[in-house]
């Protein structure tokens, strides 16, 4: 299907979401660079191929082509015009964030497995989480997404989700919270936005201005 939804946040952050319902052939992008074509052909998973191509569809929807996107040696995506970009995709959705400021984005499926590994990433949030509440898995998924998105903004190795990032207490109705990264002797604050899309959670992170 075409573009699924768009969200606009402060600091001119624009997020575009694609619902991946097409086949690989239907998602085909004719203007792939040689490097991207080789990368696509090297993907054995149809899910990964669809995610890769749907991101290119989102680029096109925002006035870019595949040749405008390149990657830092760390894997961080960049655009040739200097606009800040972050990308994410799952089995069902892909999303692209464009901004004037550094930005990170993540989309996660709400699944029971997140409850089984909560102890690995919620050391700083356990005080406000209730494992018996009906929204427990949803909140865990948002927290995981927050930490993934922050990691994409900072893009530094060695960051521990469990020890270095603390998400402030939030309600799912808020659709906004804050988080703090305490890493290498420096504390950095982040503004967090989140949305529910079917049984997925979309999370956006940027530095507190």
XYZ file of C-alpha atoms in Angstrom:
209
model
C 0.000 0.000 0.000
C 1.142 3.639 -0.231
C 2.360 5.794 2.635
C 0.538 4.655 5.789
C 0.829 7.683 8.069
C 2.897 10.730 8.964
C 3.611 12.365 12.319
C 5.074 15.804 12.979
C 6.851 16.795 16.183
C 8.775 19.777 17.539
C 12.134 20.741 16.016
C 10.598 20.052 12.593
C 10.795 16.285 13.065
C 8.726 14.534 10.408
C 8.074 10.800 10.589
C 6.678 8.752 7.704
C 5.396 5.193 8.153
C 4.867 2.506 5.497
C 2.601 -0.510 5.997
C 4.457 -3.331 4.244
C 1.722 -5.277 2.478
C 3.352 -5.584 -0.957
C 5.525 -8.294 -2.437
C 9.221 -7.693 -3.080
C 8.510 -7.178 -6.784
C 5.760 -4.654 -6.040
C 8.161 -2.692 -3.842
C 10.903 -2.695 -6.473
C 12.719 0.625 -6.822
C 14.194 1.226 -10.261
C 16.676 3.891 -9.181
C 18.748 1.823 -6.751
C 22.457 2.513 -6.715
C 24.732 -0.370 -7.648
C 25.788 -0.710 -4.020
C 22.174 -0.853 -2.832
C 21.267 -3.372 -5.534
C 24.126 -5.617 -4.442
C 23.067 -5.262 -0.824
C 19.473 -6.150 -1.707
C 20.533 -9.206 -3.695
C 22.624 -10.370 -0.750
C 19.609 -10.446 1.575
C 18.213 -13.961 1.959
C 15.177 -12.907 3.989
C 12.103 -11.566 2.171
C 11.281 -9.585 5.318
C 14.639 -7.807 5.160
C 14.252 -7.181 1.428
C 10.816 -5.646 1.958
C 12.085 -3.500 4.813
C 15.002 -2.275 2.708
C 12.804 -1.430 -0.283
C 10.002 0.160 1.730
C 12.527 2.562 3.264
C 13.422 3.606 -0.292
C 9.714 4.151 -0.958
C 9.581 6.422 2.081
C 12.601 8.323 0.795
C 10.800 8.859 -2.516
C 7.669 10.019 -0.689
C 9.809 12.699 0.968
C 11.516 13.879 -2.217
C 14.700 11.807 -1.982
C 16.196 8.974 -4.004
C 18.318 6.023 -2.964
C 21.438 7.875 -4.116
C 20.752 10.604 -1.530
C 21.179 8.082 1.295
C 24.558 6.791 2.409
C 26.017 5.251 5.545
C 28.743 6.225 7.980
C 31.303 3.524 8.714
C 29.418 2.857 11.962
C 26.256 2.080 9.989
C 24.474 5.348 10.799
C 22.379 6.563 7.828
C 23.093 10.024 6.417
C 21.636 12.226 3.686
C 23.702 14.155 1.168
C 21.906 17.448 1.909
C 22.731 17.295 5.624
C 19.164 16.730 6.833
C 19.190 14.416 9.857
C 17.716 10.982 9.164
C 16.916 7.792 11.039
C 15.297 4.612 9.744
C 13.675 1.517 11.214
C 11.675 -1.437 9.965
C 9.931 -4.521 11.271
C 8.027 -7.325 9.588
C 4.927 -5.154 9.157
C 6.039 -1.518 9.143
C 8.956 0.670 8.170
C 9.494 4.255 9.280
C 11.694 7.188 8.319
C 12.434 10.249 10.471
C 13.720 13.502 8.971
C 14.738 16.454 11.125
C 16.835 19.580 11.508
C 18.294 18.078 14.693
C 19.824 14.674 15.495
C 17.032 12.106 15.680
C 16.587 8.396 16.312
C 13.577 6.216 15.534
C 12.504 2.678 16.353
C 9.403 0.572 15.778
C 8.746 -2.563 17.809
C 6.073 -5.255 17.852
C 4.458 -5.740 21.270
C 5.186 -9.396 22.088
C 5.303 -11.490 25.294
C 9.023 -12.125 24.863
C 9.752 -8.550 25.961
C 8.415 -9.440 29.408
C 10.805 -12.359 29.715
C 13.850 -10.188 29.044
C 12.701 -7.085 30.942
C 15.398 -7.555 33.587
C 18.018 -7.027 30.896
C 17.013 -3.446 30.082
C 14.751 -1.980 32.816
C 17.076 -1.594 35.818
C 16.315 2.138 35.893
C 12.575 1.808 35.212
C 11.591 -1.123 37.451
C 10.401 1.265 40.176
C 7.411 2.437 38.125
C 6.588 -0.762 36.224
C 3.852 -3.156 37.375
C 4.171 -6.626 35.866
C 0.518 -7.361 36.709
C -0.912 -4.357 34.853
C -2.645 -4.730 31.493
C -0.287 -2.229 29.858
C 2.936 -3.814 31.141
C 4.095 -5.238 27.791
C 3.181 -2.013 25.999
C 5.271 0.035 28.411
C 8.186 -2.378 28.154
C 8.046 -2.109 24.368
C 8.095 1.686 24.543
C 11.073 1.590 26.928
C 12.996 -0.747 24.631
C 12.161 1.501 21.679
C 13.331 4.578 23.596
C 16.701 3.011 24.277
C 17.104 1.831 20.684
C 16.224 5.306 19.405
C 18.641 7.028 21.800
C 21.411 4.665 20.749
C 20.770 5.664 17.128
C 21.075 9.347 18.023
C 24.315 8.980 19.978
C 25.808 6.204 17.849
C 28.577 5.307 20.300
C 29.690 1.764 21.201
C 29.599 0.651 24.811
C 26.200 2.059 25.787
C 24.278 -0.317 28.060
C 20.493 -0.154 27.857
C 20.258 -1.463 31.419
C 22.826 0.775 33.084
C 23.303 3.949 31.049
C 19.789 4.960 29.933
C 16.925 5.878 32.278
C 13.424 6.559 30.961
C 11.187 8.837 33.027
C 7.872 7.532 34.327
C 5.137 7.864 31.717
C 1.573 6.958 30.841
C 0.764 5.476 27.449
C -1.768 8.263 26.966
C 0.977 10.885 27.305
C 2.660 9.966 23.997
C 5.674 11.910 25.265
C 8.289 11.533 27.995
C 11.960 12.207 28.667
C 15.032 10.053 29.174
C 18.579 10.502 30.432
C 21.783 8.995 29.101
C 24.568 8.786 31.706
C 27.631 7.682 29.766
C 31.358 8.399 29.906
C 30.886 10.850 32.764
C 28.336 12.963 30.905
C 24.570 13.220 31.361
C 22.470 13.973 28.284
C 18.719 14.534 28.240
C 16.328 13.430 25.502
C 12.789 14.285 24.527
C 10.825 11.180 23.597
C 7.697 10.863 21.455
C 5.802 7.608 21.004
C 2.773 6.353 19.099
C 0.729 3.160 18.910
C 0.273 1.707 15.429
C -1.881 -1.422 15.646
C 0.125 -3.734 17.943
C 3.389 -1.864 17.375
C 5.047 1.016 19.204
C 6.787 3.777 17.285
C 9.353 5.779 19.268
C 11.268 8.940 18.344
C 14.164 10.415 20.348
C 15.976 13.734 20.065
C 18.136 15.860 22.343
C 16.279 18.111 24.779
C 16.540 21.617 23.319
